[in-house]
Coordinates of C-alpha atoms in Angstrom, one line a residue:
M1 CA -25.5 -63.1 -70.7
P2 CA -28.4 -60.7 -69.3
L3 CA -29.2 -60.4 -65.9
I4 CA -33.2 -60.5 -66.5
V5 CA -34.1 -63.3 -68.5
S6 CA -37.4 -64.5 -70.1
N7 CA -39.0 -67.9 -70.0
E8 CA -40.8 -68.1 -73.4
V9 CA -42.6 -71.4 -72.8
D10 CA -44.2 -69.9 -69.7
C11 CA -45.4 -66.5 -71.2
L12 CA -48.8 -65.9 -71.9
Y13 CA -48.4 -62.6 -73.7
C14 CA -50.4 -60.9 -71.2
Y15 CA -48.0 -57.6 -71.4
K16 CA -48.1 -57.1 -67.6
C17 CA -44.5 -57.0 -67.5
L18 CA -44.1 -54.0 -70.3
R19 CA -46.8 -52.1 -68.9
N20 CA -45.2 -52.0 -65.5
C21 CA -41.4 -51.7 -66.9
P22 CA -40.7 -47.9 -66.3
V23 CA -38.2 -47.8 -69.3
K24 CA -40.1 -50.2 -71.6
A25 CA -37.0 -52.6 -72.0
I26 CA -38.9 -55.5 -72.6
S27 CA -39.3 -56.8 -76.6
F28 CA -42.4 -58.7 -77.7
C29 CA -41.6 -59.8 -81.6
A30 CA -42.3 -62.9 -84.1
G31 CA -43.7 -64.8 -80.9
K32 CA -40.6 -64.1 -78.8
T33 CA -40.3 -62.3 -75.7
H34 CA -36.9 -61.0 -74.2
V35 CA -35.4 -57.9 -72.0
Q36 CA -32.9 -55.7 -73.9
E37 CA -29.9 -55.3 -71.9
E38 CA -28.9 -52.4 -73.5
E39 CA -31.8 -50.5 -72.2
C40 CA -33.1 -52.5 -68.9
I41 CA -32.0 -50.5 -65.5
H42 CA -32.4 -53.7 -63.8
C43 CA -34.9 -52.7 -61.2
A44 CA -36.8 -56.2 -61.5
T45 CA -39.8 -54.9 -61.6
C46 CA -40.9 -57.4 -64.2
V47 CA -39.8 -60.4 -62.5
S48 CA -42.1 -59.5 -59.4
V49 CA -45.4 -58.6 -61.1
C50 CA -45.4 -61.5 -63.8
P51 CA -48.1 -63.5 -63.1
Q52 CA -46.8 -66.5 -64.7
K53 CA -43.3 -66.3 -63.2
A54 CA -42.0 -65.9 -66.9
K55 CA -39.6 -63.6 -65.7
G56 CA -36.5 -64.2 -63.7
Y57 CA -33.0 -63.1 -63.0
T58 CA -29.7 -64.8 -62.9
K59 CA -29.0 -66.9 -60.5
N60 CA -25.4 -67.6 -58.6
I61 CA -26.2 -69.9 -56.2
E62 CA -23.8 -72.7 -58.0
E63 CA -21.2 -70.1 -58.0
F64 CA -21.6 -69.8 -54.4
R65 CA -21.8 -73.4 -53.6
K66 CA -18.0 -73.8 -55.4
L67 CA -16.8 -71.4 -52.6
C68 CA -18.4 -73.3 -49.7
G69 CA -15.8 -75.3 -47.9
K70 CA -13.0 -73.1 -48.6
P71 CA -12.2 -69.4 -46.9
F72 CA -14.4 -66.5 -48.3
L73 CA -15.5 -63.3 -46.8
V74 CA -19.1 -62.0 -46.4
S75 CA -20.5 -58.5 -46.8
I76 CA -24.5 -58.6 -45.4
A77 CA -26.5 -55.8 -46.9
P78 CA -28.0 -53.6 -43.7
S79 CA -31.7 -55.1 -44.5
F80 CA -30.4 -58.7 -43.7
F81 CA -31.7 -58.0 -40.4
A82 CA -35.0 -57.3 -41.5
H83 CA -35.5 -60.2 -43.8
Y84 CA -34.4 -63.3 -41.5
D85 CA -36.2 -63.5 -38.2
E86 CA -32.9 -65.1 -36.6
P87 CA -30.5 -63.2 -38.5
Y88 CA -27.1 -63.9 -35.6
R89 CA -28.3 -67.9 -36.3
I90 CA -27.8 -66.9 -40.3
V91 CA -24.4 -65.8 -39.4
S92 CA -23.4 -68.8 -37.5
V93 CA -24.5 -71.0 -40.9
L94 CA -22.7 -68.9 -43.1
K95 CA -19.4 -69.4 -40.9
S96 CA -20.0 -73.0 -40.8
L97 CA -19.8 -72.9 -44.6
G98 CA -16.6 -71.3 -44.8
A99 CA -16.9 -67.7 -44.3
E100 CA -13.8 -65.9 -42.3
I101 CA -15.2 -62.7 -41.9
V102 CA -18.9 -62.3 -42.0
Q103 CA -19.4 -58.0 -41.6
E104 CA -22.2 -55.5 -41.9
T105 CA -22.4 -53.6 -45.7
A106 CA -23.4 -50.8 -43.9
L107 CA -19.7 -50.0 -43.2
G108 CA -19.0 -49.6 -46.6
A109 CA -21.9 -47.1 -46.2
E110 CA -20.8 -45.6 -43.4
I111 CA -17.3 -44.9 -45.5
V112 CA -19.5 -43.5 -48.7
S113 CA -21.6 -41.4 -46.5
K114 CA -18.7 -39.3 -45.8
E115 CA -17.6 -38.9 -49.5
Y116 CA -21.0 -37.9 -50.1
S117 CA -20.5 -35.3 -47.4
R118 CA -17.7 -34.0 -48.7
I119 CA -19.1 -33.8 -52.4
F120 CA -21.8 -32.0 -51.5
Q121 CA -20.1 -29.7 -49.6
E122 CA -17.9 -28.9 -52.7
R123 CA -20.1 -29.1 -55.5
G124 CA -23.5 -28.2 -54.4
T125 CA -26.7 -30.1 -55.8
V126 CA -25.8 -33.9 -55.6
I127 CA -27.7 -37.0 -56.7
T128 CA -26.7 -40.3 -54.0
T129 CA -25.4 -43.5 -56.3
A130 CA -26.1 -46.3 -53.8
C131 CA -28.6 -47.6 -55.6
P132 CA -27.6 -49.1 -59.0
V133 CA -30.7 -48.8 -60.5
V134 CA -30.6 -45.0 -59.6
V135 CA -27.2 -45.0 -62.1
E136 CA -28.2 -47.2 -64.4
L137 CA -31.7 -45.3 -65.1
A138 CA -29.2 -42.0 -65.8
E139 CA -26.7 -43.8 -67.9
K140 CA -28.8 -45.4 -70.1
H141 CA -31.7 -42.9 -70.4
Y142 CA -31.2 -39.7 -68.8
P143 CA -27.3 -38.8 -69.2
S144 CA -28.1 -35.4 -69.0
V145 CA -27.9 -35.9 -65.1
L146 CA -24.7 -37.6 -64.9
S147 CA -22.6 -34.4 -63.9
H148 CA -24.9 -34.3 -60.9
L149 CA -24.4 -37.8 -59.4
A150 CA -22.1 -38.4 -56.6
N151 CA -18.9 -40.2 -58.3
V152 CA -18.4 -42.7 -55.3
D153 CA -18.9 -46.6 -55.4
S154 CA -21.6 -47.8 -53.9
P155 CA -21.4 -49.5 -49.9
M156 CA -21.3 -53.0 -51.5
V157 CA -18.3 -52.3 -53.9
T158 CA -16.5 -50.0 -51.0
H159 CA -17.1 -52.6 -48.5
A160 CA -15.6 -55.0 -51.0
K161 CA -12.7 -53.3 -51.3
F162 CA -12.2 -52.8 -47.7
L163 CA -12.6 -56.2 -46.7
K164 CA -9.8 -57.3 -49.5
K165 CA -7.2 -54.8 -47.9
L166 CA -7.6 -55.9 -44.6
H167 CA -7.9 -59.8 -45.2
G168 CA -6.3 -60.2 -48.6
E169 CA -7.8 -61.2 -51.7
L170 CA -10.1 -64.0 -50.2
P171 CA -13.3 -64.3 -52.3
V172 CA -16.0 -61.9 -51.6
V173 CA -19.9 -62.3 -51.0
F174 CA -22.5 -59.9 -50.8
I175 CA -25.7 -61.2 -49.8
G176 CA -28.8 -58.4 -50.0
P177 CA -32.4 -57.7 -51.4
C178 CA -31.2 -55.9 -54.9
V179 CA -31.2 -57.9 -58.0
A180 CA -29.3 -55.2 -59.7
K181 CA -26.1 -55.3 -57.3
K182 CA -25.3 -58.1 -59.6
A183 CA -24.1 -56.1 -62.2
E184 CA -22.2 -53.7 -60.5
G185 CA -18.9 -55.9 -60.7
T186 CA -16.1 -56.2 -58.2
V187 CA -17.9 -58.8 -56.0
D188 CA -17.1 -62.1 -56.7
V189 CA -20.8 -63.6 -56.0
V190 CA -23.5 -61.7 -55.4
L191 CA -26.6 -63.4 -53.9
T192 CA -30.3 -62.3 -53.1
F193 CA -31.5 -63.3 -49.9
E194 CA -34.0 -65.3 -52.0
E195 CA -31.1 -67.0 -53.3
L196 CA -29.2 -67.7 -49.5
D197 CA -32.7 -69.2 -48.3
A198 CA -33.0 -71.8 -51.4
F199 CA -29.6 -72.9 -50.9
I200 CA -30.2 -73.6 -47.5
E201 CA -33.1 -75.5 -48.3
E202 CA -31.3 -77.5 -50.7
E203 CA -28.3 -78.3 -48.2
K204 CA -31.2 -79.0 -45.7
M205 CA -29.6 -76.7 -42.9
D206 CA -31.7 -76.1 -39.8
P207 CA -30.5 -72.6 -38.9
S208 CA -32.6 -73.3 -35.2
R209 CA -29.8 -75.9 -34.7
F210 CA -26.9 -73.2 -35.0
D211 CA -25.7 -70.5 -32.1
E212 CA -26.1 -67.3 -32.4
Q213 CA -22.9 -64.7 -33.7
L214 CA -22.7 -61.1 -34.2
P215 CA -20.8 -60.0 -37.4
E216 CA -17.2 -58.8 -37.1
G217 CA -15.8 -55.5 -36.5
P218 CA -14.9 -52.6 -37.2
Y219 CA -18.8 -51.5 -37.1
P220 CA -20.5 -48.8 -38.2
S221 CA -21.7 -46.0 -36.1
R222 CA -25.3 -44.4 -37.8
A223 CA -25.1 -46.3 -41.5
R224 CA -27.6 -49.3 -40.5
M225 CA -30.2 -47.4 -41.4
Y226 CA -28.9 -47.3 -44.8
P227 CA -31.8 -49.4 -46.3
V228 CA -34.9 -47.4 -44.4
S229 CA -36.4 -43.9 -46.0
S230 CA -34.4 -41.3 -45.2
G231 CA -31.5 -43.7 -43.9
I232 CA -28.6 -42.0 -46.2
N233 CA -29.8 -38.4 -45.5
Y234 CA -29.7 -39.8 -41.2
T235 CA -26.0 -41.2 -41.8
V236 CA -24.7 -38.0 -43.9
Q237 CA -26.4 -35.6 -41.5
T238 CA -27.6 -33.1 -44.3
Q239 CA -30.3 -30.3 -42.7
F240 CA -33.4 -31.0 -43.4
D241 CA -34.1 -28.2 -45.8
A242 CA -31.0 -29.1 -47.8
H243 CA -32.4 -32.5 -48.9
I244 CA -35.4 -34.4 -50.3
I245 CA -35.7 -38.2 -50.9
V246 CA -37.1 -39.4 -54.4
E247 CA -38.2 -43.1 -54.3
G248 CA -39.4 -45.3 -57.5
V249 CA -38.2 -45.3 -60.8
E250 CA -41.2 -43.6 -62.0
N251 CA -40.7 -40.9 -59.5
L252 CA -37.1 -40.7 -60.2
I253 CA -37.9 -40.5 -64.0
E254 CA -40.2 -37.2 -63.4
L255 CA -37.4 -35.9 -61.3
F256 CA -34.5 -36.3 -64.2
E257 CA -36.8 -35.1 -66.9
K258 CA -37.6 -31.9 -65.5
F259 CA -34.3 -31.8 -63.6
S260 CA -32.6 -28.4 -63.2
P261 CA -30.1 -27.6 -60.5
S262 CA -30.7 -24.6 -58.8
E263 CA -28.4 -22.4 -57.2
R264 CA -29.2 -23.5 -53.5
K265 CA -27.3 -27.1 -52.1
I266 CA -30.0 -29.7 -52.8
F267 CA -28.7 -33.3 -51.2
I268 CA -31.1 -36.1 -53.1
E269 CA -31.1 -39.4 -51.7
A270 CA -32.2 -41.5 -54.6
S271 CA -34.0 -45.2 -54.4
A272 CA -35.4 -47.3 -56.8
C273 CA -37.5 -49.2 -54.3
H274 CA -40.4 -47.6 -52.3
G275 CA -39.8 -47.4 -48.9
G276 CA -35.7 -47.9 -49.5
C277 CA -34.0 -51.4 -49.5
I278 CA -36.3 -53.0 -47.2
N279 CA -38.7 -53.0 -50.2
G280 CA -36.1 -54.9 -52.6
P281 CA -37.4 -57.0 -55.4
A282 CA -35.6 -59.9 -53.3
I283 CA -36.4 -59.5 -49.7
R284 CA -39.6 -61.4 -48.2
K285 CA -42.8 -59.5 -49.0
D286 CA -44.8 -61.0 -45.9
L287 CA -43.5 -58.1 -43.4
S288 CA -45.0 -54.8 -43.3
L289 CA -42.6 -51.8 -44.2
A290 CA -43.1 -50.6 -40.6
E291 CA -42.0 -54.2 -39.0
K292 CA -38.8 -54.4 -41.3
R293 CA -37.6 -51.0 -39.7
S294 CA -38.4 -52.2 -36.5
R295 CA -36.3 -54.8 -37.2
I296 CA -33.6 -52.7 -38.4
V297 CA -33.9 -50.4 -35.3
E298 CA -33.5 -53.0 -33.0
H299 CA -30.6 -54.7 -34.3
A300 CA -28.6 -51.4 -34.2
K301 CA -29.8 -50.6 -30.4
R302 CA -28.2 -54.2 -29.7
M303 CA -25.1 -53.5 -31.9
S304 CA -24.7 -49.8 -30.5
Q305 CA -24.0 -51.2 -26.9
L306 CA -20.8 -52.8 -28.6
Q307 CA -17.4 -51.2 -28.2
Q308 CA -17.2 -49.2 -31.8
S309 CA -13.8 -50.2 -33.5
S310 CA -11.5 -47.3 -35.0
F311 CA -10.9 -48.0 -38.5
Q312 CA -9.2 -46.2 -41.2
A313 CA -10.3 -46.8 -44.7
Q314 CA -7.8 -45.1 -47.2
L315 CA -9.4 -46.3 -50.5
N316 CA -9.9 -45.2 -53.9
L317 CA -13.3 -45.0 -54.4
E318 CA -13.8 -42.5 -57.6
R319 CA -16.5 -43.4 -59.7
V320 CA -16.8 -42.8 -63.7
F321 CA -19.9 -42.6 -65.3
A322 CA -20.8 -43.0 -69.1
A323 CA -23.3 -42.0 -71.6
K324 CA -25.0 -45.8 -73.0
K325 CA -28.0 -44.0 -74.1
K326 CA -29.2 -45.2 -77.9
E327 CA -30.6 -42.5 -79.6
H328 CA -32.7 -43.4 -82.6
E329 CA -33.7 -41.3 -85.5
I330 CA -37.1 -42.1 -86.7
D331 CA -38.8 -40.2 -89.4
E332 CA -42.4 -38.9 -88.8
A333 CA -43.9 -40.2 -91.8
R334 CA -43.3 -43.6 -90.9
I335 CA -44.5 -43.1 -87.5
E336 CA -47.5 -41.8 -89.0
E337 CA -47.6 -44.6 -91.6
V338 CA -47.3 -47.3 -88.9
L339 CA -50.3 -45.5 -86.9
I340 CA -52.4 -45.9 -90.2
E341 CA -51.7 -49.2 -90.2
M342 CA -53.0 -50.2 -86.8
G343 CA -56.3 -48.4 -87.8
K344 CA -55.1 -44.9 -85.8
A345 CA -55.2 -42.7 -89.1
D346 CA -57.8 -40.6 -87.1
E347 CA -56.5 -38.8 -84.0
S348 CA -59.8 -39.5 -82.5
K349 CA -58.7 -43.7 -82.5
R350 CA -55.5 -42.7 -80.8
L351 CA -57.0 -43.7 -77.4
N352 CA -53.3 -44.1 -75.7
C353 CA -55.0 -46.4 -73.3
G354 CA -51.5 -48.4 -72.6
A355 CA -53.3 -51.7 -72.8
C356 CA -50.3 -52.6 -74.9
G357 CA -47.7 -51.8 -72.5
Y358 CA -46.8 -48.3 -73.8
N359 CA -47.7 -44.8 -72.8
S360 CA -48.9 -43.9 -76.2
C361 CA -49.9 -44.8 -79.4
R362 CA -46.9 -42.8 -81.0
E363 CA -44.6 -44.8 -78.5
K364 CA -45.9 -48.3 -79.5
A365 CA -45.5 -47.2 -83.3
I366 CA -41.8 -46.4 -82.8
A367 CA -41.7 -49.4 -80.8
V368 CA -43.1 -51.3 -83.6
I369 CA -40.4 -49.5 -86.2
L370 CA -37.7 -50.4 -84.3
G371 CA -38.5 -54.2 -84.1
K372 CA -39.5 -54.2 -80.1
A373 CA -43.5 -54.9 -80.8
E374 CA -45.8 -55.8 -82.7
K375 CA -49.0 -54.2 -84.3
E376 CA -51.1 -57.2 -82.8
M377 CA -50.2 -55.7 -79.2
C378 CA -52.9 -53.2 -79.6
I379 CA -55.9 -54.3 -78.2
T380 CA -58.4 -52.0 -80.5
Y381 CA -56.3 -52.9 -83.6
L382 CA -56.9 -56.7 -83.2
V383 CA -60.6 -55.8 -82.1
D384 CA -61.2 -54.0 -85.6
K385 CA -59.3 -56.7 -87.2
L386 CA -61.7 -59.5 -86.1
K387 CA -64.8 -57.3 -86.8
A388 CA -63.6 -57.1 -90.4
A389 CA -62.7 -60.9 -90.6
T390 CA -65.9 -62.1 -89.0
H391 CA -68.2 -59.6 -91.5
K392 CA -66.0 -61.5 -94.1
V393 CA -66.9 -64.8 -92.6
V394 CA -70.3 -63.7 -92.5
E395 CA -70.8 -62.1 -95.8
E396 CA -69.3 -65.2 -97.5
S397 CA -70.4 -68.0 -95.6
P398 CA -72.1 -70.5 -98.2
N399 CA -74.8 -70.7 -95.7
A400 CA -77.9 -68.4 -96.0
I401 CA -77.8 -65.9 -92.9
I402 CA -81.2 -63.4 -92.3
M403 CA -81.1 -60.9 -89.5
V404 CA -84.7 -59.8 -88.8
K405 CA -85.5 -57.4 -86.1
D406 CA -89.1 -55.8 -85.4
G407 CA -90.7 -58.0 -88.0
K408 CA -88.5 -57.3 -90.9
I409 CA -85.3 -58.4 -92.5
I410 CA -82.3 -55.8 -91.9
Y411 CA -79.6 -58.0 -93.3
R412 CA -78.7 -60.6 -95.7
N413 CA -75.6 -62.2 -96.7
K414 CA -74.6 -62.8 -100.3
T415 CA -76.3 -66.4 -100.2
A416 CA -79.2 -65.0 -98.9
L417 CA -79.7 -62.7 -101.3
N418 CA -79.2 -65.0 -104.3
L419 CA -82.1 -67.1 -102.2
L420 CA -84.5 -64.5 -102.0
R421 CA -84.2 -63.0 -105.2
S422 CA -88.2 -63.6 -106.0
N423 CA -90.7 -61.9 -103.3
H424 CA -91.1 -64.1 -100.0
E425 CA -93.4 -62.2 -97.9
D426 CA -94.2 -65.0 -95.8
L427 CA -90.6 -66.1 -95.2
I428 CA -90.6 -64.8 -91.6
P429 CA -93.1 -66.9 -89.8
R430 CA -92.3 -69.7 -92.0
L431 CA -88.7 -69.5 -90.9
R432 CA -89.7 -69.7 -87.0
E433 CA -92.2 -72.7 -87.6
S434 CA -89.5 -74.9 -89.3
F435 CA -87.1 -74.2 -86.4
F436 CA -89.4 -74.7 -83.5
K437 CA -91.3 -77.8 -85.4
G438 CA -87.7 -79.1 -86.0
Q439 CA -89.0 -79.4 -89.9
P440 CA -86.7 -78.9 -93.2
L441 CA -87.9 -75.6 -95.0
Q442 CA -88.4 -75.8 -98.8
I443 CA -87.6 -72.7 -100.5
D444 CA -88.3 -73.1 -104.4
S445 CA -86.4 -76.3 -105.3
H446 CA -84.0 -76.2 -102.4
V447 CA -84.2 -77.7 -99.0
Y448 CA -82.9 -76.3 -95.7
Y449 CA -82.4 -76.8 -92.4
V450 CA -82.8 -73.9 -90.2
K451 CA -80.8 -72.7 -87.1
F452 CA -81.8 -69.7 -84.6
F453 CA -80.4 -67.5 -82.3
I454 CA -80.7 -64.2 -80.8
L455 CA -78.2 -61.2 -81.0
P456 CA -79.1 -59.3 -77.3
E457 CA -77.1 -56.0 -78.5
E458 CA -79.2 -55.9 -81.4
K459 CA -82.0 -57.3 -80.2
A460 CA -82.3 -59.1 -83.4
D461 CA -83.2 -62.5 -84.4
V462 CA -80.9 -64.4 -86.6
Y463 CA -81.9 -67.6 -89.1
L464 CA -79.2 -69.7 -90.5
L465 CA -80.3 -71.7 -93.3
V466 CA -78.2 -74.6 -94.4
D467 CA -78.8 -75.9 -97.4
I468 CA -79.6 -80.0 -97.2
T469 CA -80.7 -80.3 -101.1
K470 CA -77.7 -82.4 -102.0
E471 CA -78.4 -84.8 -98.9
R472 CA -82.0 -85.2 -99.5
E473 CA -81.3 -86.4 -103.3
Q474 CA -78.8 -88.4 -101.7
E475 CA -81.1 -90.0 -99.4
E476 CA -83.6 -90.3 -102.0
T477 CA -81.4 -91.9 -104.7
L478 CA -80.5 -94.7 -101.9
R479 CA -83.7 -95.6 -101.0
R480 CA -84.7 -96.0 -105.4
I481 CA -81.5 -98.6 -105.3
K482 CA -82.7 -100.3 -102.0
K483 CA -86.1 -100.5 -103.7
E484 CA -84.6 -101.7 -106.7
T485 CA -82.6 -104.2 -105.3
L486 CA -85.5 -105.8 -103.2
R487 CA -87.6 -105.8 -106.8
K488 CA -84.7 -107.7 -108.1
M489 CA -84.6 -110.3 -105.4
E490 CA -88.1 -111.0 -105.3
E491 CA -88.0 -111.9 -109.1
M492 CA -84.7 -114.4 -108.5
L493 CA -87.2 -115.9 -105.4
V494 CA -89.7 -116.8 -107.9
K495 CA -87.7 -118.1 -110.4
Q496 CA -86.0 -120.4 -107.9
M497 CA -89.5 -121.1 -106.6
R498 CA -90.8 -122.5 -109.7
V499 CA -86.9 -124.5 -110.0
V500 CA -87.9 -126.0 -106.7
Q501 CA -91.3 -126.9 -107.3
E502 CA -90.0 -129.0 -110.6
V503 CA -87.5 -130.8 -108.8
A504 CA -89.7 -131.0 -105.2
G505 CA -89.7 -134.7 -105.1
L506 CA -86.2 -134.8 -105.1
L507 CA -85.6 -132.1 -102.1
G508 CA -88.2 -132.6 -100.0
E509 CA -88.1 -130.9 -96.6
T510 CA -84.7 -128.8 -98.3
V511 CA -87.7 -126.9 -100.3
A512 CA -89.5 -125.5 -97.5
E513 CA -86.2 -124.5 -95.7
I514 CA -85.2 -122.5 -98.4
K515 CA -88.5 -120.9 -98.6
V516 CA -88.5 -119.5 -95.5
S517 CA -84.8 -118.9 -95.4
F518 CA -85.5 -116.3 -98.3
T519 CA -88.7 -115.0 -97.1
E520 CA -86.6 -113.8 -93.6
L521 CA -84.1 -112.2 -96.0
R522 CA -86.9 -110.3 -97.7
K523 CA -88.4 -109.1 -94.5
T524 CA -84.9 -108.0 -93.2
L525 CA -84.0 -106.1 -96.2
E526 CA -87.6 -104.7 -96.5
E527 CA -86.8 -103.3 -92.7

């Protein structure tokens, strides 16, 4: 099952998700949209930016609910203390649900940092792999940099291994701000802060009714700063001139595209989120990065007062990366063919505006060939197509359409050309008079109803002549039928009156009543 899911019912094809997807892993085709798992790096940008909430991610609340009431272990990400106003009460909430141990993932980060330091000293230039999006970006799109990734498990996976080694094979639940963590494996259930909040609300639990409890040791010394900018470097303690920080997928892409390891050792702290994990996709957004950072610092100060527990971690943390990039061989002639089909035969028509979601018209053409996009996603293509269709509708209209500018006729459609084969010098004033007086206009043997509007862009008047000749003929025919019917009935009335006069003595007053009735009938018919 894909991690990032699409709700086609709510999708309005605005392409905002595609425009913001850094690797263009979203397909729009045949009226359907879906995320292409083989290209997706699970950054969840599409989930965050979709105005219709048509993108979401796989939730694991039910899996967590099944664990409740039984013993399980919890690993809480360092950003846990930035998300919750009263994080130590949430620790108590987790304990009440069956958590045997609630421990900081920062302990795993501390172990990982020691490995980073060792690899950096041995190998030179190294890219951190604590962020799963960084790894997926390299594996699926930039395999050339894989040899420079730190081949160490992430802090979450490391901590899960540590917990299971220390406390047995109990299920491990990780709680953090990252959607991509769900694809890393090893951990039994991965919940985002959003999911834990939803669970607490569904269960109608009130955290304020719980006492505060601190996470269990052993404790890390420096790794609690992992989720903020430069937090990894702070933990590893590299020299200032030997490290750089790269945050945001766009910046990572630029780094990977131009990556050329120098002879000098560079420790690269890489993160998909600007500002670090405290700005992850599933963490609260109502607090500033400064406020979240200060909460992390406050927690670190409070925990530093506790006696630090010593721990030994003999774990196998080696990690293997695999190139997963899908290569496509596409003929240049076919690309040109699609560009021509989109009305971009001329280089000047290739605006590369990015409205469709792709950075260039050429990228869009390739996506069309691969079945990921539709030609109609191009705004300029649609406008040109609409103009052509509109012109055809106007040209083939059964109504006469005449455009007038500065007192001269500048356009006539086919119907108008057939109508005005003879010279009609007085036509323009007659058109205006007919429209403003609301009277039909007769040209030769035809009668027209005139409509009028103005084209501001062209500064021209447009007259639409609707042929009502047949309707007028039908009205005249109906009038003749009515008149003939009245005549026939009058003849019948006269004949009846003669009969009545002959038998007047027999009918008496009935005759007068019949005459009145026929008179009224005649009046009614005439009206």
